PDB file of C-alpha atoms in Angstrom:
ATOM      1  CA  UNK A 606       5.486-142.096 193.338  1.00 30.00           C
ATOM      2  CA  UNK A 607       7.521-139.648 191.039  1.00 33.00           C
ATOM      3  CA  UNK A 608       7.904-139.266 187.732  1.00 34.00           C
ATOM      4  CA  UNK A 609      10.831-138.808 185.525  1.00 37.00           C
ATOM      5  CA  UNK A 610      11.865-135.304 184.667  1.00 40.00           C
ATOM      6  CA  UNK A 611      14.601-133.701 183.145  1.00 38.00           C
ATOM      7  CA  UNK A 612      16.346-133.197 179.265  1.00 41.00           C
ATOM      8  CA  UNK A 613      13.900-135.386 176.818  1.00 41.00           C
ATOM      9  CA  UNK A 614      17.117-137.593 174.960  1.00 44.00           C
ATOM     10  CA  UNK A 615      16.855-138.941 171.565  1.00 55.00           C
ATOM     11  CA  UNK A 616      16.696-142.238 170.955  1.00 64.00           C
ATOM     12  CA  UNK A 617      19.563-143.539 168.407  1.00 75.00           C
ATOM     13  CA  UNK A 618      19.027-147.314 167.596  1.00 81.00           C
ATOM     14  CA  UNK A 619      22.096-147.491 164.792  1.00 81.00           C
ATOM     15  CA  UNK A 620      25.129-147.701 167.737  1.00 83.00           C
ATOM     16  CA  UNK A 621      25.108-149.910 170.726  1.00 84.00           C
ATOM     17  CA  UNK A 622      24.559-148.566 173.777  1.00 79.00           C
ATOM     18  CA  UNK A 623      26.170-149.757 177.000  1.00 80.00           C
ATOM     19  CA  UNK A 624      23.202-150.048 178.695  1.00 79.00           C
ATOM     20  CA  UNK A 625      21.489-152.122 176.143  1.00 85.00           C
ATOM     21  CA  UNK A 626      24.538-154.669 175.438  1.00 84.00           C
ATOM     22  CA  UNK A 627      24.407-155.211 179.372  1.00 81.00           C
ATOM     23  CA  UNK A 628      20.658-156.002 179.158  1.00 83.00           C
ATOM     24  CA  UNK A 629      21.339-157.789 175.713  1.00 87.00           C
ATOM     25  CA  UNK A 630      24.440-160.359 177.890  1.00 85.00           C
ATOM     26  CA  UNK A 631      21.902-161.135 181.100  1.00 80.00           C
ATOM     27  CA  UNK A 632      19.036-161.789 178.541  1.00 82.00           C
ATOM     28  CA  UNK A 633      16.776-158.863 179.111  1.00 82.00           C
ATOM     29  CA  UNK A 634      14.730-157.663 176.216  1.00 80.00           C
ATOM     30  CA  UNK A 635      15.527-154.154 176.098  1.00 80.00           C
ATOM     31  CA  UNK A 636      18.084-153.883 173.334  1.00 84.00           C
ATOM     32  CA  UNK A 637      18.052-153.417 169.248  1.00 87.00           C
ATOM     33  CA  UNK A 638      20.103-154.876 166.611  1.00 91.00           C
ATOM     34  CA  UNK A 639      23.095-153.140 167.038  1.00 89.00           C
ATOM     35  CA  UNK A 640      23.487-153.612 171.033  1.00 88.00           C
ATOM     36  CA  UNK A 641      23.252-157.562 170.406  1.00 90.00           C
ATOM     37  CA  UNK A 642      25.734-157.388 167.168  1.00 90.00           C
ATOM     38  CA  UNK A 643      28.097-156.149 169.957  1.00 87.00           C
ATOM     39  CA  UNK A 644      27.246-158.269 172.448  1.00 88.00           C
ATOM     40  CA  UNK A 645      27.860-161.392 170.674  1.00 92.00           C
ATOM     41  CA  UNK A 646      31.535-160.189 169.395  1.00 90.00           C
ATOM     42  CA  UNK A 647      31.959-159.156 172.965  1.00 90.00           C
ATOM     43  CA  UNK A 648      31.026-163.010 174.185  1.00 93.00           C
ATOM     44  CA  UNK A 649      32.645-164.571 171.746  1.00 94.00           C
ATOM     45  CA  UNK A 650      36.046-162.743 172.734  1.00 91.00           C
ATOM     46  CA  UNK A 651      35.318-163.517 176.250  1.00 94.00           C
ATOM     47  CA  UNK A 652      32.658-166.264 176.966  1.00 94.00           C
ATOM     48  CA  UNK A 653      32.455-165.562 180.253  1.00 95.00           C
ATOM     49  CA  UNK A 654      31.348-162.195 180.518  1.00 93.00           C
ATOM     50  CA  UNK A 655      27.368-162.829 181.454  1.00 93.00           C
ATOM     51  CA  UNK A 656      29.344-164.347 184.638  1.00 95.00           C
ATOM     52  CA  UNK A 657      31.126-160.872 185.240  1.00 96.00           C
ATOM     53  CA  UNK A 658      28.210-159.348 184.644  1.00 93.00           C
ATOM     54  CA  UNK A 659      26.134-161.182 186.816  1.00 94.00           C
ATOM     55  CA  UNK A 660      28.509-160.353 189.714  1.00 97.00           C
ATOM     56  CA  UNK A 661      28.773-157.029 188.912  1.00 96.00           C
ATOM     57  CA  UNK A 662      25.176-156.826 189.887  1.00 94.00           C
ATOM     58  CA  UNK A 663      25.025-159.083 192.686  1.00 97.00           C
ATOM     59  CA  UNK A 664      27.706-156.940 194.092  1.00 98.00           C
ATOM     60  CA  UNK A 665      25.425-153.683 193.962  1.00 97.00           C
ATOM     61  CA  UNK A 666      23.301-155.987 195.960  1.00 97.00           C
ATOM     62  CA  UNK A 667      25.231-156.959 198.650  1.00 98.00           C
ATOM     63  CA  UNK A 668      26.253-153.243 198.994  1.00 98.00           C
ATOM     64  CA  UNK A 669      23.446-152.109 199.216  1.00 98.00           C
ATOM     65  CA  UNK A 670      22.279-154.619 201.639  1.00 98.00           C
ATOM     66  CA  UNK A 671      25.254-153.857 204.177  1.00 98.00           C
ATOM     67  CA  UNK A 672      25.011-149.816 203.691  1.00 98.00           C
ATOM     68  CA  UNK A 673      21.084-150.349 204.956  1.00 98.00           C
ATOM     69  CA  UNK A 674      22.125-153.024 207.742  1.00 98.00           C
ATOM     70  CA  UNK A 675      25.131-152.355 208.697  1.00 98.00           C
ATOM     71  CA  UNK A 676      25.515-148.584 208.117  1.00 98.00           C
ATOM     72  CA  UNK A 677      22.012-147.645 208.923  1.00 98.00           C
ATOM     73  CA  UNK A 678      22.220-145.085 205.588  1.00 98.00           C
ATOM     74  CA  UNK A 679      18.976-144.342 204.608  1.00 98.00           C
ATOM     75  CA  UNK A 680      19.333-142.837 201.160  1.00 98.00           C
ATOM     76  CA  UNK A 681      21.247-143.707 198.406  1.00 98.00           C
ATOM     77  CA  UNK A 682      21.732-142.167 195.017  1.00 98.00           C
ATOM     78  CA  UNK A 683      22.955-144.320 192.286  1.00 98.00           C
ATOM     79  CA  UNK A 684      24.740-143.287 189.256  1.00 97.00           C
ATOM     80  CA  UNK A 685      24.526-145.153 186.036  1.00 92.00           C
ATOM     81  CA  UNK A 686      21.546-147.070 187.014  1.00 90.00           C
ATOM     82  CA  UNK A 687      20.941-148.851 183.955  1.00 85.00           C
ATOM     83  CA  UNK A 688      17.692-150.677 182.372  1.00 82.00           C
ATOM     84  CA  UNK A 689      16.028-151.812 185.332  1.00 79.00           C
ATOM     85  CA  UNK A 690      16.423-155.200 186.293  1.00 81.00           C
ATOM     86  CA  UNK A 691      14.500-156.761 189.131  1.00 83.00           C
ATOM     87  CA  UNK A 692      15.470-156.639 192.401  1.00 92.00           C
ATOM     88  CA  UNK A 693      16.898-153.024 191.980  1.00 92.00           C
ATOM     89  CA  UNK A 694      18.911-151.275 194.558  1.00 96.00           C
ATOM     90  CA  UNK A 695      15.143-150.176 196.339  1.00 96.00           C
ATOM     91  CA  UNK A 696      13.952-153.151 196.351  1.00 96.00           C
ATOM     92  CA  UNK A 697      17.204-154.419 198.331  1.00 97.00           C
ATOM     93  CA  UNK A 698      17.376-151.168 200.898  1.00 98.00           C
ATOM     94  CA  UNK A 699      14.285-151.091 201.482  1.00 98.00           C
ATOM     95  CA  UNK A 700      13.631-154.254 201.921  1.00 97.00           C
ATOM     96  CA  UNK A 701      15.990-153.930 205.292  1.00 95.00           C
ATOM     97  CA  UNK A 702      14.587-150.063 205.890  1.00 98.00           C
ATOM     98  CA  UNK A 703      11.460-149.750 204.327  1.00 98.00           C
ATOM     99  CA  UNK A 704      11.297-145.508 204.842  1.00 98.00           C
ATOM    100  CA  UNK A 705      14.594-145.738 202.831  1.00 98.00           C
ATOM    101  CA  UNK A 706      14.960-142.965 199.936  1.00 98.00           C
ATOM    102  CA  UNK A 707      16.576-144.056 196.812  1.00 98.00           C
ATOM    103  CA  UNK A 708      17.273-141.516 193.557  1.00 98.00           C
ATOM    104  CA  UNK A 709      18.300-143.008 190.370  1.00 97.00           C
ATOM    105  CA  UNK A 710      20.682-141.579 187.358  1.00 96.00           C
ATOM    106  CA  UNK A 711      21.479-142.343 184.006  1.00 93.00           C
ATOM    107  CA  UNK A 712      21.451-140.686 180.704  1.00 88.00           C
ATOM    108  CA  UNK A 713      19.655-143.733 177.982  1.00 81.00           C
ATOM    109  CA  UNK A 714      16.572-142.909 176.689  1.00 82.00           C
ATOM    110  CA  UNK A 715      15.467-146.241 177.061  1.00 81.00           C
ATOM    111  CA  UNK A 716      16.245-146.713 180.561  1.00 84.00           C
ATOM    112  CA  UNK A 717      14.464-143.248 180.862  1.00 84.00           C
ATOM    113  CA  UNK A 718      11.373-145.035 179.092  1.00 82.00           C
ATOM    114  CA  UNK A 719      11.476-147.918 181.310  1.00 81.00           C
ATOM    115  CA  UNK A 720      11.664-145.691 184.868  1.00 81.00           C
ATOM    116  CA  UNK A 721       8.784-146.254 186.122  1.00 78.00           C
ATOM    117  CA  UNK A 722       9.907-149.635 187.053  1.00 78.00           C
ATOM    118  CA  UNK A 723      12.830-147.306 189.615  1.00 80.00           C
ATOM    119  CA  UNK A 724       9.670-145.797 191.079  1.00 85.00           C
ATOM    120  CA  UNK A 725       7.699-148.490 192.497  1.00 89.00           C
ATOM    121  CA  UNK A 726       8.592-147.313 196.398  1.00 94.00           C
ATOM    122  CA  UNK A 727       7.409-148.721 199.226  1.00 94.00           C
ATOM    123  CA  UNK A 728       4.622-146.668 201.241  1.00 96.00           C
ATOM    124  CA  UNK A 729       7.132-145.350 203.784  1.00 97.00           C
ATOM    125  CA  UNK A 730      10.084-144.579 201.430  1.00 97.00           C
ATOM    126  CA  UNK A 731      10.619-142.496 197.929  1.00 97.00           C
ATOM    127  CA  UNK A 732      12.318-142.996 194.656  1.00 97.00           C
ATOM    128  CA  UNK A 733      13.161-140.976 192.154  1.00 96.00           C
ATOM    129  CA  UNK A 734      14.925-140.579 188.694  1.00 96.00           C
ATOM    130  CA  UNK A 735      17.312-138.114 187.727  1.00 96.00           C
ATOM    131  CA  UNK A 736      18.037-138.333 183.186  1.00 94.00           C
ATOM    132  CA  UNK A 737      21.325-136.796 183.806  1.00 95.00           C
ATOM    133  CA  UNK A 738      25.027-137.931 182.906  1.00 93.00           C
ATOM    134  CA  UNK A 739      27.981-138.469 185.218  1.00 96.00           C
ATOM    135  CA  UNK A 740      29.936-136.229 183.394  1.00 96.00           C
ATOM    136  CA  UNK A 741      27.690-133.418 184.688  1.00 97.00           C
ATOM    137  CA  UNK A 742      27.505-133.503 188.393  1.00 98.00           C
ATOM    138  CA  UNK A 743      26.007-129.970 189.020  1.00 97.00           C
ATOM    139  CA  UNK A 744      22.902-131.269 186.981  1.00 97.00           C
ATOM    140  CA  UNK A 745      22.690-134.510 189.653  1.00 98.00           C
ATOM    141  CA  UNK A 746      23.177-132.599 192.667  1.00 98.00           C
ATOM    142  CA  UNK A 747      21.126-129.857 191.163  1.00 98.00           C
ATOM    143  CA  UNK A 748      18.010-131.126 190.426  1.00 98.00           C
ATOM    144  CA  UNK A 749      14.781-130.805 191.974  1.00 97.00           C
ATOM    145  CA  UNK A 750      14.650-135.282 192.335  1.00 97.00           C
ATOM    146  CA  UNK A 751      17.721-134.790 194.518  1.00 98.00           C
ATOM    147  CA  UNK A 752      16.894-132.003 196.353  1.00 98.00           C
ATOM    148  CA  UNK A 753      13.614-133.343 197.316  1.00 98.00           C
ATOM    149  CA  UNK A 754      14.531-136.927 198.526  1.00 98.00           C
ATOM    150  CA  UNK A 755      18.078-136.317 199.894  1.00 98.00           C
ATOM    151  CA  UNK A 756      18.732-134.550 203.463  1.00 98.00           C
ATOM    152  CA  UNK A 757      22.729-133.516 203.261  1.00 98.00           C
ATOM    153  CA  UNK A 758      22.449-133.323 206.816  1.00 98.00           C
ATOM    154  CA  UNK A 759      22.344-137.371 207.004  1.00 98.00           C
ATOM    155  CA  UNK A 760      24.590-139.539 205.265  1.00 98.00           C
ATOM    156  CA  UNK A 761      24.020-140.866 202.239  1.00 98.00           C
ATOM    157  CA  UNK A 762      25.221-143.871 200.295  1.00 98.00           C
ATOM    158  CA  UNK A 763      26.521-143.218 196.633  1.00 98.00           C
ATOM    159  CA  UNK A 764      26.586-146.172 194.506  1.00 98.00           C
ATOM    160  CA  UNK A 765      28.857-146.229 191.212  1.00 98.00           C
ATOM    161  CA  UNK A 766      28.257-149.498 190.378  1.00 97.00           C
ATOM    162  CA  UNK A 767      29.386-150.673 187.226  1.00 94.00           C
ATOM    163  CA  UNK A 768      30.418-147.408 185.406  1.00 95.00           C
ATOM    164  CA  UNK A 769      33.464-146.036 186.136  1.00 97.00           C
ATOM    165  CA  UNK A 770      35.094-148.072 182.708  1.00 95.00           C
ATOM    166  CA  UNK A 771      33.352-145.876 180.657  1.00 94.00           C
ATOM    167  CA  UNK A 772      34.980-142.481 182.652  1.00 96.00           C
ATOM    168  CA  UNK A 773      38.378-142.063 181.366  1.00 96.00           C
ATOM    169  CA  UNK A 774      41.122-139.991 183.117  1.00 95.00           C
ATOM    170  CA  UNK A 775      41.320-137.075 183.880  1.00 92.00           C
ATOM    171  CA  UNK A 776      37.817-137.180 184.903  1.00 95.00           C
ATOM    172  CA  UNK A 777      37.157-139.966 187.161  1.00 97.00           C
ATOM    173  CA  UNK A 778      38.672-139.046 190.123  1.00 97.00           C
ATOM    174  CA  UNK A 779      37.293-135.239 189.393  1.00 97.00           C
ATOM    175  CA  UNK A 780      33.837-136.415 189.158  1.00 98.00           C
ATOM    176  CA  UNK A 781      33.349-139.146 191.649  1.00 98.00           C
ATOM    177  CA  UNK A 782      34.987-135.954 194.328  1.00 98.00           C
ATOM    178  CA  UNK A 783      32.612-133.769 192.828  1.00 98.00           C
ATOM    179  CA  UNK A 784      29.354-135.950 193.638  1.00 98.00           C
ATOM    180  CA  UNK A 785      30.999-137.183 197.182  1.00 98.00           C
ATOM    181  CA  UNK A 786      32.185-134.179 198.788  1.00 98.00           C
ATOM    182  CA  UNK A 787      28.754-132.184 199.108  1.00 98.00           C
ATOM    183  CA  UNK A 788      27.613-135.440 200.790  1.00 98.00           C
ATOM    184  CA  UNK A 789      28.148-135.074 205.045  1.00 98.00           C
ATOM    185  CA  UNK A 790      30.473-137.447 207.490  1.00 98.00           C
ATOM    186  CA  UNK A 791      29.349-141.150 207.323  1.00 98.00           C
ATOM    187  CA  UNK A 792      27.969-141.126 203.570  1.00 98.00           C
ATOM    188  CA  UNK A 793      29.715-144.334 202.008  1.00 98.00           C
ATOM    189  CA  UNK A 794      31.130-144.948 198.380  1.00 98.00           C
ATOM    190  CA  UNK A 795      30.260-148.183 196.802  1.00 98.00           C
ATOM    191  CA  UNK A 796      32.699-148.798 193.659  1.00 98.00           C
ATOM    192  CA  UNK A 797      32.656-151.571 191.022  1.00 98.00           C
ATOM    193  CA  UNK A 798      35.797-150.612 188.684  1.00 98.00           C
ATOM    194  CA  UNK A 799      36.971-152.961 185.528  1.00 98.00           C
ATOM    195  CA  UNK A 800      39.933-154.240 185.545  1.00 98.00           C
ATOM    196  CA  UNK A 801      42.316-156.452 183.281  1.00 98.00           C
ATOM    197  CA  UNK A 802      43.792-158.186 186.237  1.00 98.00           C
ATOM    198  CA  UNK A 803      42.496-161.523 185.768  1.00 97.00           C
ATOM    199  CA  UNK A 804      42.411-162.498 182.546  1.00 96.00           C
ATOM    200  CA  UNK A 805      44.087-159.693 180.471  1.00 97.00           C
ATOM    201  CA  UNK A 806      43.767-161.278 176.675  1.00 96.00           C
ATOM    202  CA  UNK A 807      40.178-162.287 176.649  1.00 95.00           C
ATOM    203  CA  UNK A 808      39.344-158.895 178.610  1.00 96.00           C
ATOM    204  CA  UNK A 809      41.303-156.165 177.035  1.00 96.00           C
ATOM    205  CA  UNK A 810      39.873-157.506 173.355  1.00 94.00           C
ATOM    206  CA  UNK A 811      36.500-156.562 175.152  1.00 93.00           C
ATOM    207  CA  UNK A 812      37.534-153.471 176.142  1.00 95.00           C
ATOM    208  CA  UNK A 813      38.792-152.977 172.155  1.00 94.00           C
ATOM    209  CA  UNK A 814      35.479-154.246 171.186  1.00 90.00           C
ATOM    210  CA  UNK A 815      33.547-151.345 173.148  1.00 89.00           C
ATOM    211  CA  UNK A 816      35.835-148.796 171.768  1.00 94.00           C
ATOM    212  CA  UNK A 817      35.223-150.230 168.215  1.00 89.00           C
ATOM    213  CA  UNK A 818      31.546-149.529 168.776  1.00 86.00           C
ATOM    214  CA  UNK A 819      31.693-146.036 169.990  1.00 89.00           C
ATOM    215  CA  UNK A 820      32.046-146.640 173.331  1.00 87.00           C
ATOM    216  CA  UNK A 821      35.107-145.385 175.309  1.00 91.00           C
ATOM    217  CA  UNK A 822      36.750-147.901 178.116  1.00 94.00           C
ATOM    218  CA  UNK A 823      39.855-147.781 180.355  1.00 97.00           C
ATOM    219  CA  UNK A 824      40.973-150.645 182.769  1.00 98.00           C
ATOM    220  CA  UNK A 825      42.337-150.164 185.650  1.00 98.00           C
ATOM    221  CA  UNK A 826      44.984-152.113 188.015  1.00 98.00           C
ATOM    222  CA  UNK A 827      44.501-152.677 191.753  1.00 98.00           C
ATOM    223  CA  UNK A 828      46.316-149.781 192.676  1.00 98.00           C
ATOM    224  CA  UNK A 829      44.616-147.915 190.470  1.00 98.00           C
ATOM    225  CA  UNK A 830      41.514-148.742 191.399  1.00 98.00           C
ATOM    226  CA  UNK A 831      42.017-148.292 195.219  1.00 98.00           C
ATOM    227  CA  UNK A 832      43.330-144.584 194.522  1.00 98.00           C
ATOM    228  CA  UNK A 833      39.638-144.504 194.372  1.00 98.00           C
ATOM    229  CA  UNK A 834      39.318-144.456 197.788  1.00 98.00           C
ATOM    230  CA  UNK A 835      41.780-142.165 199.163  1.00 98.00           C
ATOM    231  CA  UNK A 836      41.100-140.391 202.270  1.00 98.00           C
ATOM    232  CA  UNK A 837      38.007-142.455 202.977  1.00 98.00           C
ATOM    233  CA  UNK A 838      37.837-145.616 205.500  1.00 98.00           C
ATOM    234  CA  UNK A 839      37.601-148.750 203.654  1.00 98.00           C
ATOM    235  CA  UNK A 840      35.363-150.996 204.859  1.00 98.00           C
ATOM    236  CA  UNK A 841      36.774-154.530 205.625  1.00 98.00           C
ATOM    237  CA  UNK A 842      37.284-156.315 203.025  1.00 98.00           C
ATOM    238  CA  UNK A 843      39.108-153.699 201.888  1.00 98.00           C
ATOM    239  CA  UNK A 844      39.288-153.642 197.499  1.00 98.00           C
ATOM    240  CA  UNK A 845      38.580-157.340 196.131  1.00 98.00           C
ATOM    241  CA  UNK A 846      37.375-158.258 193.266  1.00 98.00           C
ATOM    242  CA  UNK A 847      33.402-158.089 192.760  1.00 98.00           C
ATOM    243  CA  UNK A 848      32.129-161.449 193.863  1.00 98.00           C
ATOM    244  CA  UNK A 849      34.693-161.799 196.314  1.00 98.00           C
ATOM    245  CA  UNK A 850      33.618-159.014 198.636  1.00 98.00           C
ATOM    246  CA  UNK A 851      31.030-160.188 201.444  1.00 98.00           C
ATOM    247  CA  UNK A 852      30.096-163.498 199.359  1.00 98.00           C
ATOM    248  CA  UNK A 853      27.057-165.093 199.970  1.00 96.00           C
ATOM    249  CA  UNK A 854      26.716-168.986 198.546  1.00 96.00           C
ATOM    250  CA  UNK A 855      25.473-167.549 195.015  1.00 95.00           C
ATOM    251  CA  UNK A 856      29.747-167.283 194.674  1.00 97.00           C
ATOM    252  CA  UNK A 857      30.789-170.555 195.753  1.00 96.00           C
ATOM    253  CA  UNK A 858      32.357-171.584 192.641  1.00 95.00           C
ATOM    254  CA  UNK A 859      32.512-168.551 191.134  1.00 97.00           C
ATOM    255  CA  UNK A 860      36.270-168.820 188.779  1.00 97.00           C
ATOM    256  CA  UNK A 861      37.912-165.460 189.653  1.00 96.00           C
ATOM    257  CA  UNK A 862      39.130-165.490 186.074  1.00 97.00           C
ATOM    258  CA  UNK A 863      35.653-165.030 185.109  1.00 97.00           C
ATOM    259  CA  UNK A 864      35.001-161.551 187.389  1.00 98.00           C
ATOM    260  CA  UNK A 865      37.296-158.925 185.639  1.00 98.00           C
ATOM    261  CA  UNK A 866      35.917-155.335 188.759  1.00 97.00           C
ATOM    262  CA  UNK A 867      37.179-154.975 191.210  1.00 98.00           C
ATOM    263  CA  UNK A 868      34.500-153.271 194.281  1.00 98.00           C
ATOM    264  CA  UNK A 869      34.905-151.775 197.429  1.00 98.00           C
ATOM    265  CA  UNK A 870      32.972-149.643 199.872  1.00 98.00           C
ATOM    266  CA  UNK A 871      34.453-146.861 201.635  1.00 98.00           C
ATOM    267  CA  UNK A 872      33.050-144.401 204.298  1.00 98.00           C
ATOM    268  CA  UNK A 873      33.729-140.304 204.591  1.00 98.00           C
ATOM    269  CA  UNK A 874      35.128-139.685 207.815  1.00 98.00           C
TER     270      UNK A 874
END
């Protein structure tokens, strides 16, 4: 098992973190004052978003459930990971491929604190966890976590699950290229990106409610969202919204006014 490395962050309580609200909306207990002040505005713009966030998650499974099966990628490295939150995306890959390899990224000191639940491998696998931020690639792909777990010489499946709402443009397409082109033929993209599509009032005074606490947040439109995925092969279904893509019977009944991301997986050619 590894241990966490990297840049020691410090802990601010004060300001919500999006991390923390997340945990605060699926009734985890890793949050503070602040995270559940916004999470209850956020709720009460938009009662329904424990039920986006739920599928938002149970996307990331499914994902990661077909890139193991069906794509026979063994290693994965997941940006934005978040406070974990049983079963995480190891527990689902290697469930189908036990010797998978699985490296972890996010930048919250509490989610840093909490790691050790990312590192509970199986015998024949690894996991690892990189305290690095999206908006710094080179430290990702640089680090001695991913050099040690991933072989660019097989393909890899990068997850970006949940995140991309808090990259605004220019840098989101920049960033995603930068952490998928060093990654060989057959590596896969699996996206989650918000979007307004659905039910634009109740989610756009969200997104206001985010950028009222400190948080920055974009939407994005189908098209938008599929630019995402240029020059890769999108696997069928193609760009639907989250609980819509390869449901299994925990989204029968699932209103699509209730899932505001849109998700997707997409292989490099």
């Amino acid at each position: 098992m590894s241990t966490p490395r990297g840049r020691q962050s410090r802990l601010t309580t004060s300001r919500a973190h999006s991390a923390r609200v997340y945990d605060y909306i699926l009734g985890g207990k890793d949050h503070y004052p602040a995270d559940a002040e916004a999470g209850d505005a956020m709720c009460r713009h938009w009662p329904a978003l424990p039920v986006h966030m739920t599928e938002n998650r149970r996307f990331m499974h499914r994902a990661g459930r077909f890139l193991a099966e069906d794509c026979g990628i063994r290693q994965f490295l997941d940006i934005g990971t978040g406070l974990p939150t049983s079963p995480n995306l190891h527990e689902v890959v290697q469930t189908a491929a036990p010797e998978s390899h699985v490296v972890y990224v996010d930048n919250d000191p509490i989610v840093l604190a909490h790691a050790r639940a990312l590192l509970q491998s199986s015998p024949e696998g690894a996991t690892a966890y990189v305290d690095a931020d999206m908006h710094n690639p080179d430290a990702i792909l640089g680090s001695q976590e991913f050099q040690d777990l991933i072989d660019l010489e097989q393909p890899v499946g990068l997850m970006v699950i949940g995140i991309m709402h808090f990259i605004l443009p220019p840098d989101d397409h920049r960033l995603v290229g930068q952490l998928l082109d060093p990654l060989p033929p057959g590596s896969c993209l699996a996206m989650t990106i918000g979007t307004a599509d659905f039910a634009p009032e109740e989610v756009n005074r969200v997104a206001q409610e985010y950028r009222r606490q400190g948080m920055p947040f974009v939407l994005r439109d189908l098209a938008s969202a599929t630019s995402f995925f240029d020059g890769l092969e999108l696997q069928e279904p193609g760009v639907t919204q989250a609980h819509a893509w390869r449901p299994g019977p925990e989204q029968d009944g699932v209103d699509g006014r209730d899932v505001a991301m849109y998700g997707a997986v997409a292989r490099k050619p």
